[in-house]
PDB file of C-alpha atoms and ligand atoms in Angstrom:
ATOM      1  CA  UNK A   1     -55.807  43.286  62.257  1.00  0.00           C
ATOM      2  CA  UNK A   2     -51.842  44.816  62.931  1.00  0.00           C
ATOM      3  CA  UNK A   3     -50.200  45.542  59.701  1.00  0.00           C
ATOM      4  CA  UNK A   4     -46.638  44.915  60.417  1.00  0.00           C
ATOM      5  CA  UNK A   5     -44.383  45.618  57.418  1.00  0.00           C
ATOM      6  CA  UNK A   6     -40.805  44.889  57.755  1.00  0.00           C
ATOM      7  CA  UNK A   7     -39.963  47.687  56.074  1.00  0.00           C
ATOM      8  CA  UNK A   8     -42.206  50.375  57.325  1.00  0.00           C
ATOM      9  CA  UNK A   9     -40.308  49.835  60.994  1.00  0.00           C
ATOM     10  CA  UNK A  10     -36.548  50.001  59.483  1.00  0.00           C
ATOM     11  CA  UNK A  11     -37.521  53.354  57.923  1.00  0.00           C
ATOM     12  CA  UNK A  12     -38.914  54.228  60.845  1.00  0.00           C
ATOM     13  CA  UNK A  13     -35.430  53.304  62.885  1.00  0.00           C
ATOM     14  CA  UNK A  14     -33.364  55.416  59.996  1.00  0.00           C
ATOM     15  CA  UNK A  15     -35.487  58.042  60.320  1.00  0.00           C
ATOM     16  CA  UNK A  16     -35.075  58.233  64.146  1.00  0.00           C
ATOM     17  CA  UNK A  17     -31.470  57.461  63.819  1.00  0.00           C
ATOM     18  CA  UNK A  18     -31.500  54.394  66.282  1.00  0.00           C
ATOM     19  CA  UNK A  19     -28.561  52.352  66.392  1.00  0.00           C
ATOM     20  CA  UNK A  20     -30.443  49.642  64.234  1.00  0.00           C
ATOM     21  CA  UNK A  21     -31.366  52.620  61.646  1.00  0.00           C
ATOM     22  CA  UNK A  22     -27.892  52.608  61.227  1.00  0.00           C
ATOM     23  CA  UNK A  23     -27.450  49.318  61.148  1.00  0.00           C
ATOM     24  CA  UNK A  24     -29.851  48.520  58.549  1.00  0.00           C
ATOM     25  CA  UNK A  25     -29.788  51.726  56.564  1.00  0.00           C
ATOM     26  CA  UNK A  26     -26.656  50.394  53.978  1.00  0.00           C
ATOM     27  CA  UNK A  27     -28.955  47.305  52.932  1.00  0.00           C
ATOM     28  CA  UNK A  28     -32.125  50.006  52.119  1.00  0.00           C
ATOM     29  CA  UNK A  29     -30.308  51.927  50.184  1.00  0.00           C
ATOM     30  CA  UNK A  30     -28.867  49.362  48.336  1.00  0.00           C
ATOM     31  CA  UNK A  31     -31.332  46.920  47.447  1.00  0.00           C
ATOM     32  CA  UNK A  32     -30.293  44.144  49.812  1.00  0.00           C
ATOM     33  CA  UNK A  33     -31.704  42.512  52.247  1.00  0.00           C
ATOM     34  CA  UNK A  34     -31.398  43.033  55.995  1.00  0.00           C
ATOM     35  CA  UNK A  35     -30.152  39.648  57.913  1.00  0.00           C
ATOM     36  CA  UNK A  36     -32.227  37.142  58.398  1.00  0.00           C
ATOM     37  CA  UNK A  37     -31.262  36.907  62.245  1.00  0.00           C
ATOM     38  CA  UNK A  38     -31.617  40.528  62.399  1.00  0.00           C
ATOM     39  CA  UNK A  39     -35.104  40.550  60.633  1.00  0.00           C
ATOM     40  CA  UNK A  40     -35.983  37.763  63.256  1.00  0.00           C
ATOM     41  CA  UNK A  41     -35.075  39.646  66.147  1.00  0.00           C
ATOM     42  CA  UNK A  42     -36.285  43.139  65.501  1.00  0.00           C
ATOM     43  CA  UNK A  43     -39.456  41.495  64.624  1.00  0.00           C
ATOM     44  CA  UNK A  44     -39.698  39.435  68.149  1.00  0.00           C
ATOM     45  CA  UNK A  45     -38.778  42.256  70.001  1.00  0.00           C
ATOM     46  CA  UNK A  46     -41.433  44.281  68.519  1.00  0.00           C
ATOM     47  CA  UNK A  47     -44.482  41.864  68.988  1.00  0.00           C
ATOM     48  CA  UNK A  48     -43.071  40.429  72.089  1.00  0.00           C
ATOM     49  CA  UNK A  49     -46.740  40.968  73.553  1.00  0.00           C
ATOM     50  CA  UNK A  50     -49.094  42.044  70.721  1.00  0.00           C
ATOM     51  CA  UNK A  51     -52.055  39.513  70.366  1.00  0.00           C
ATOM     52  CA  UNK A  52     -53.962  40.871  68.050  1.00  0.00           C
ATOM     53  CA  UNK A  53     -54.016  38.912  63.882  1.00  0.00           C
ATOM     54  CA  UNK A  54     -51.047  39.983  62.237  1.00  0.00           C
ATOM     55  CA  UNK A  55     -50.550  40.889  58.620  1.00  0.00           C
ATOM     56  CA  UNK A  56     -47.207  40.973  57.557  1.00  0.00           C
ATOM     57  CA  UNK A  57     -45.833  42.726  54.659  1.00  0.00           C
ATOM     58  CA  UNK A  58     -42.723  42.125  52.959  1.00  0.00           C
ATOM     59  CA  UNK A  59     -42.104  39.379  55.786  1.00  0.00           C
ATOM     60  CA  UNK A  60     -40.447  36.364  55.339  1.00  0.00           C
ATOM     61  CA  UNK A  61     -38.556  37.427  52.648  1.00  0.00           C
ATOM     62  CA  UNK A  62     -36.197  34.315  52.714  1.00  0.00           C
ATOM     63  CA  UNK A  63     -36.899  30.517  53.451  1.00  0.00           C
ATOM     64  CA  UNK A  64     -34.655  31.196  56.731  1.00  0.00           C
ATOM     65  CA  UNK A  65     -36.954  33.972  57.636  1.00  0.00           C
ATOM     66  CA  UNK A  66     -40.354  31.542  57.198  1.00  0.00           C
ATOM     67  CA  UNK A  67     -38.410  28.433  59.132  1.00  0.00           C
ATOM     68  CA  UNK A  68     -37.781  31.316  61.745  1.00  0.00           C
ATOM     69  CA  UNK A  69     -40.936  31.892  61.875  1.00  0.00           C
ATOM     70  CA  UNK A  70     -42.511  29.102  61.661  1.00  0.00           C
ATOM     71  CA  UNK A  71     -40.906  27.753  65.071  1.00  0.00           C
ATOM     72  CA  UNK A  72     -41.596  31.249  66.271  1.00  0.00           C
ATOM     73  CA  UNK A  73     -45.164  30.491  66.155  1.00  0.00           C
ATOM     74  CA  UNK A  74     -44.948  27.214  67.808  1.00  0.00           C
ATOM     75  CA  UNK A  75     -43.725  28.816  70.990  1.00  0.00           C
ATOM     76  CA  UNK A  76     -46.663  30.963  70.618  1.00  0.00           C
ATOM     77  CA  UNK A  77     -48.931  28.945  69.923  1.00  0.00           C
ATOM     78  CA  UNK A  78     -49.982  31.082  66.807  1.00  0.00           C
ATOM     79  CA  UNK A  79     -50.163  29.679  62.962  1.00  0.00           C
ATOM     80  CA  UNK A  80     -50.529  30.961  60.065  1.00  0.00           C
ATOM     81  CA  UNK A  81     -53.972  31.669  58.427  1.00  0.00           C
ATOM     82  CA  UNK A  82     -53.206  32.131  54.952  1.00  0.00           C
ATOM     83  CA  UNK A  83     -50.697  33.395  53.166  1.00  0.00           C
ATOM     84  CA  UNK A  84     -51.057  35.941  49.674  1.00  0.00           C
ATOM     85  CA  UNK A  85     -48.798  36.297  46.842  1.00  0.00           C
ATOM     86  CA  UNK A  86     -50.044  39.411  44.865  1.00  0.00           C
ATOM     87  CA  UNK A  87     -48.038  38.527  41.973  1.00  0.00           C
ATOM     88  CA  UNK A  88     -47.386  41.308  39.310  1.00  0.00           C
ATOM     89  CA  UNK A  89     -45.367  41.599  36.225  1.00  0.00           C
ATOM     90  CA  UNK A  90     -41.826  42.577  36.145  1.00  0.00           C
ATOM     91  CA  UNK A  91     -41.842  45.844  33.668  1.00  0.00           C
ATOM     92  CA  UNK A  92     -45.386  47.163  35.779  1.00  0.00           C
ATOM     93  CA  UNK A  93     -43.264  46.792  39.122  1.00  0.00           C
ATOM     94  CA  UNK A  94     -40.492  48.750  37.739  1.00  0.00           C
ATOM     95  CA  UNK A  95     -43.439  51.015  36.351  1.00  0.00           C
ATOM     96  CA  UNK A  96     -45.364  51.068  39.535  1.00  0.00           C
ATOM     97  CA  UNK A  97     -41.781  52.113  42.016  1.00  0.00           C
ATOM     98  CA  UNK A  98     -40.699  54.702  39.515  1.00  0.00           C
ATOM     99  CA  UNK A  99     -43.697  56.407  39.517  1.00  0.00           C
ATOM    100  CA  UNK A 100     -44.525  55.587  43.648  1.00  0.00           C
ATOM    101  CA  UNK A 101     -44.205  59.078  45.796  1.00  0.00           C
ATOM    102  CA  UNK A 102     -43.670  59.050  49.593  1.00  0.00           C
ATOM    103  CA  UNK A 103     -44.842  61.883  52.153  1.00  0.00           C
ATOM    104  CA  UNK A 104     -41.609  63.108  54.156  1.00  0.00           C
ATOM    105  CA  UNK A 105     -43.821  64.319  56.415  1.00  0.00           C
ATOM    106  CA  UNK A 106     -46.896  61.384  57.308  1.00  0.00           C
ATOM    107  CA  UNK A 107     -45.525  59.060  55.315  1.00  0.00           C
ATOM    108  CA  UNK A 108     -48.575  58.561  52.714  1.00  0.00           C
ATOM    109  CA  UNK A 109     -48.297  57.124  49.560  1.00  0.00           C
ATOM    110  CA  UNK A 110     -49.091  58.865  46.133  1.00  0.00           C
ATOM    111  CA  UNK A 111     -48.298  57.404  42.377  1.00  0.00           C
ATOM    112  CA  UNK A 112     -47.897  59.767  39.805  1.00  0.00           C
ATOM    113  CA  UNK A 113     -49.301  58.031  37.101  1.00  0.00           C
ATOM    114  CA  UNK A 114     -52.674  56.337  39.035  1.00  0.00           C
ATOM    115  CA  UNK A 115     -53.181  58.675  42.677  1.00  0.00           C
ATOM    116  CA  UNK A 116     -51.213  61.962  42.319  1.00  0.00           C
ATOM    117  CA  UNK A 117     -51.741  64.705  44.971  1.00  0.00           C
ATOM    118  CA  UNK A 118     -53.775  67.603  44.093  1.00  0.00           C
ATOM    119  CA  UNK A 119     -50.939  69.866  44.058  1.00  0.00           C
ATOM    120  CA  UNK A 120     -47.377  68.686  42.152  1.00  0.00           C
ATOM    121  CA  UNK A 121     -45.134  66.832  44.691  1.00  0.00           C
ATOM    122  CA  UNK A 122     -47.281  68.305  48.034  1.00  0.00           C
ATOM    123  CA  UNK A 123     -48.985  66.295  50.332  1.00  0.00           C
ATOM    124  CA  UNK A 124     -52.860  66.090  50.064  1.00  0.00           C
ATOM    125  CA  UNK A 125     -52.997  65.285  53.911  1.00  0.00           C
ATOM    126  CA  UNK A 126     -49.977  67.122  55.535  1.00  0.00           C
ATOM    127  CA  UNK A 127     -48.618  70.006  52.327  1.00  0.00           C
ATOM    128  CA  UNK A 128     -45.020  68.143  53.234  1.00  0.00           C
ATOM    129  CA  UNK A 129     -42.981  67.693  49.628  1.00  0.00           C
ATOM    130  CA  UNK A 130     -43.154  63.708  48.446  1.00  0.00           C
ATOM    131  CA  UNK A 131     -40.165  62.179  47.745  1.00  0.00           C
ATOM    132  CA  UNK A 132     -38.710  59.308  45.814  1.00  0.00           C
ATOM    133  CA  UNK A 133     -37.539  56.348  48.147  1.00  0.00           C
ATOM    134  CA  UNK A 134     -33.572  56.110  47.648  1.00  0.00           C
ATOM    135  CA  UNK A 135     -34.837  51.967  46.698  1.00  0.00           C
ATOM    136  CA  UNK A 136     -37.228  53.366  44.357  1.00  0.00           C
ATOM    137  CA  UNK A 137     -34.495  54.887  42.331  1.00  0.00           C
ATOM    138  CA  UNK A 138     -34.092  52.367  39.012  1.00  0.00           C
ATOM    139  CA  UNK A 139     -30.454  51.337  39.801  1.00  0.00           C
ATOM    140  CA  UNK A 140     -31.596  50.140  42.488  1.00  0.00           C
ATOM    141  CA  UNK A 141     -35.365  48.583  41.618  1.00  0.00           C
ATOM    142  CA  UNK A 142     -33.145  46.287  39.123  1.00  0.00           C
ATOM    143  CA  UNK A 143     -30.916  45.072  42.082  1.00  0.00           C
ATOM    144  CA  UNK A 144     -34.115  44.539  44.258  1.00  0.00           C
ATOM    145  CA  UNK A 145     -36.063  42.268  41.359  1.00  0.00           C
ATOM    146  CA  UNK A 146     -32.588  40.237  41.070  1.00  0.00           C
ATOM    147  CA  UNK A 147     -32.647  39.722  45.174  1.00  0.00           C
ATOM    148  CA  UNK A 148     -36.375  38.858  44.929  1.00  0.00           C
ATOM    149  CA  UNK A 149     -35.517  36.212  42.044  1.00  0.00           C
ATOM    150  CA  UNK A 150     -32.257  34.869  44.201  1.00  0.00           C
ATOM    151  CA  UNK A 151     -34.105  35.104  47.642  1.00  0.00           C
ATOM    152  CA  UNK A 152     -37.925  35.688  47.711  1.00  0.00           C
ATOM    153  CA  UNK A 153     -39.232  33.554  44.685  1.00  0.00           C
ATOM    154  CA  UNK A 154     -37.744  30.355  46.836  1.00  0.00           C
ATOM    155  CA  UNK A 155     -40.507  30.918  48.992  1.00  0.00           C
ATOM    156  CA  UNK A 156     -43.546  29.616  47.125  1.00  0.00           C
ATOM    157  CA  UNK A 157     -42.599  26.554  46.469  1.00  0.00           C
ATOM    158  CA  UNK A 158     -41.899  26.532  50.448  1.00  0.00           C
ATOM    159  CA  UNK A 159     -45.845  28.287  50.956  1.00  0.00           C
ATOM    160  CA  UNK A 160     -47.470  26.216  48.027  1.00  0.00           C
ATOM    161  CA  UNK A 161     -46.995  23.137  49.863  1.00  0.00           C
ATOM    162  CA  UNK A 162     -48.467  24.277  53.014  1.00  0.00           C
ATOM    163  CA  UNK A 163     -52.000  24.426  51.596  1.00  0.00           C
ATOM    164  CA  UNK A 164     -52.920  27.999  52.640  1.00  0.00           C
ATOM    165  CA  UNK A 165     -51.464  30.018  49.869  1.00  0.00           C
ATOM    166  CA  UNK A 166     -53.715  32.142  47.319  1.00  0.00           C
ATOM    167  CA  UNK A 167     -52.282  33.784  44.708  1.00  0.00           C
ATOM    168  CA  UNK A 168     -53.866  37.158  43.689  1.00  0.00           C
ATOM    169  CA  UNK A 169     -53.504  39.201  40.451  1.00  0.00           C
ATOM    170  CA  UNK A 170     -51.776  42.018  41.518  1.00  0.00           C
ATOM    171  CA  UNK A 171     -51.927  43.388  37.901  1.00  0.00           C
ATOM    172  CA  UNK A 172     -55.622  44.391  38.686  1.00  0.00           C
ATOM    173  CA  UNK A 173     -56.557  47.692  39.893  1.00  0.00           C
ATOM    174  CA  UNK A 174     -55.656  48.377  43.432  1.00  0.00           C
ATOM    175  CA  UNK A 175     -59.594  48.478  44.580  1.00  0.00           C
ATOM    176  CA  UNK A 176     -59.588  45.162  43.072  1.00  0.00           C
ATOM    177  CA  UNK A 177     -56.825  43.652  44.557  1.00  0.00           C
ATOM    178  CA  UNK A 178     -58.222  44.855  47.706  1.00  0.00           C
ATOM    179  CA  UNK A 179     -61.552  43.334  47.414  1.00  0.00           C
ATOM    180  CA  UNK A 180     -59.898  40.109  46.816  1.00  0.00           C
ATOM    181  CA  UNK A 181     -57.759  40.247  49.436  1.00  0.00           C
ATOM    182  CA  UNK A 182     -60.458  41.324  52.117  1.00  0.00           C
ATOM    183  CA  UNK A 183     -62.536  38.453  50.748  1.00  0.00           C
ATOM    184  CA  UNK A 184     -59.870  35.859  51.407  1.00  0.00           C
ATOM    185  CA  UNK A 185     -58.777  37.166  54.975  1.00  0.00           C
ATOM    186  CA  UNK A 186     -62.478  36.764  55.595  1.00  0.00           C
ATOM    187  CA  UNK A 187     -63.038  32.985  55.017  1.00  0.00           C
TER     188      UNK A 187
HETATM  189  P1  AMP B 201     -40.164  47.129  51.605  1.00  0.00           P
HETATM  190  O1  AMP B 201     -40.662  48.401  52.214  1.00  0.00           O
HETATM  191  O2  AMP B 201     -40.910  45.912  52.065  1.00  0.00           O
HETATM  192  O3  AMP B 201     -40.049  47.207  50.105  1.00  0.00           O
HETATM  193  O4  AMP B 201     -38.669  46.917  52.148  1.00  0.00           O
HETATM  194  C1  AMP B 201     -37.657  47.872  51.870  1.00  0.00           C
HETATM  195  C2  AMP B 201     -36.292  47.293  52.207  1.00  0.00           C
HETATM  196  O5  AMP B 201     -36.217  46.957  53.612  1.00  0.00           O
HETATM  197  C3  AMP B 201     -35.910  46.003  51.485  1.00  0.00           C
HETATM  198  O6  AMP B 201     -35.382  46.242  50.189  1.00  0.00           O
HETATM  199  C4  AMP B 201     -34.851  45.430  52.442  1.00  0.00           C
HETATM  200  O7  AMP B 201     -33.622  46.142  52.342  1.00  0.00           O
HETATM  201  C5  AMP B 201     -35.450  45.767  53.806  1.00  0.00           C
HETATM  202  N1  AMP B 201     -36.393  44.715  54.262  1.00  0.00           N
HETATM  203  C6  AMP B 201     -37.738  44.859  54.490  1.00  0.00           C
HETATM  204  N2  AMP B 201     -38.276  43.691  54.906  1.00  0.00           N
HETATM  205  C7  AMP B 201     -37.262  42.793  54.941  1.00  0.00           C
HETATM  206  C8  AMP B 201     -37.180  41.414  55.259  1.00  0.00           C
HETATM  207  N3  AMP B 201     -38.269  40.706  55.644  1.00  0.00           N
HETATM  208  N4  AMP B 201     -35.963  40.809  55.175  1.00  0.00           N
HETATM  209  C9  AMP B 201     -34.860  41.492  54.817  1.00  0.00           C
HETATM  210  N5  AMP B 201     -34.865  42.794  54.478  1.00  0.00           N
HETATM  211  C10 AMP B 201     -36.050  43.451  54.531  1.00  0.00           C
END
């Protein structure tokens, strides 16, 4: 299994300072999203030859971005396997990102109030500080539910129909959630 997560790889680009960081890093910051036809590209670019099962995260975002690719797969002759909507309340997301702590250095991912490191703010794996995603900041969590309402939500109705789609409480503990989820991608 490839765990691609959409936004894993534009970090990845700001951090390098590519010319699609840069691109991309205004909508991060702020709580938008990043193009659909940009999305779309980037993506195809990177998996232009990888094979393997895919497990995308935080991809599509938008019904454009699942009619993308949808016809995507055609070419490919790939389809879709299931798809998982690990729902979760509204005041434990804003709980969950305001407490969520990201390795500069490895990139690892601590929570203050359920998996804190050892040591206050230091790495367990690499003794790099953690930091607080610029998105994670609560200006900009509110802006991000309101895009996920406007943009994102769209999207079951578009998944529910296709006969494939679980929905998982994400409220449960995250060994839970991950049982269930490892269960379903099993079947
Ligand atoms: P995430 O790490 O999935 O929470 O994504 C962080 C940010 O990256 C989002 O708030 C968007 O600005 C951007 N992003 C990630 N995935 C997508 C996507 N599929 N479509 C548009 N923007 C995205």
């Amino acid at each position: 299994m490839f765990h691609v997560s959409t936004g894993d790889i534009f970090r990845e680009e700001i951090g390098k300072k590519t010319q699609l960081g840069q691109e991309v890093a205004g909508y991060l910051s702020a709580g938008r999203l990043v193009p659909d036809k940009l999305v779309l590209a980037v993506l195809k670019s990177r998996l232009a030859v990888e094979t393997r099962g895919l497990l995308f995260d935080g991809f599509p975002r938008t019904v454009d971005q699942a009619e993308g690719l949808d016809s995507w797969f055609a070419v490919r002759g790939q389809s879709i396997d299931a798809v998982l909507f690990i729902n979760v309340a509204e005041e434990e997301v804003v709980r969950r990102l305001g407490a969520r702590r990201t390795c500069s250095g490895c990139g690892r991912i601590y929570n203050v109030l359920t998996n804190p490191p050892a040591k206050e703010n230091v790495c367990d794996a690499c003794a790099k500080p953690l930091t607080l995603r610029d998105d994670d900041k609560p200006e900009v969590v509110t802006r991000r539910i309101q895009v996920y309402k406007d943009q994102t939500e769209p999207l079951l109705a578009y998944y529910r129909a296709s006969g494939n789609f679980h929905k998982i409480d994400g409220g449960l503990a995250p060994e839970a959630v991950a049982a269930k989820v490892a269960d379903l991608l099993k079947r």
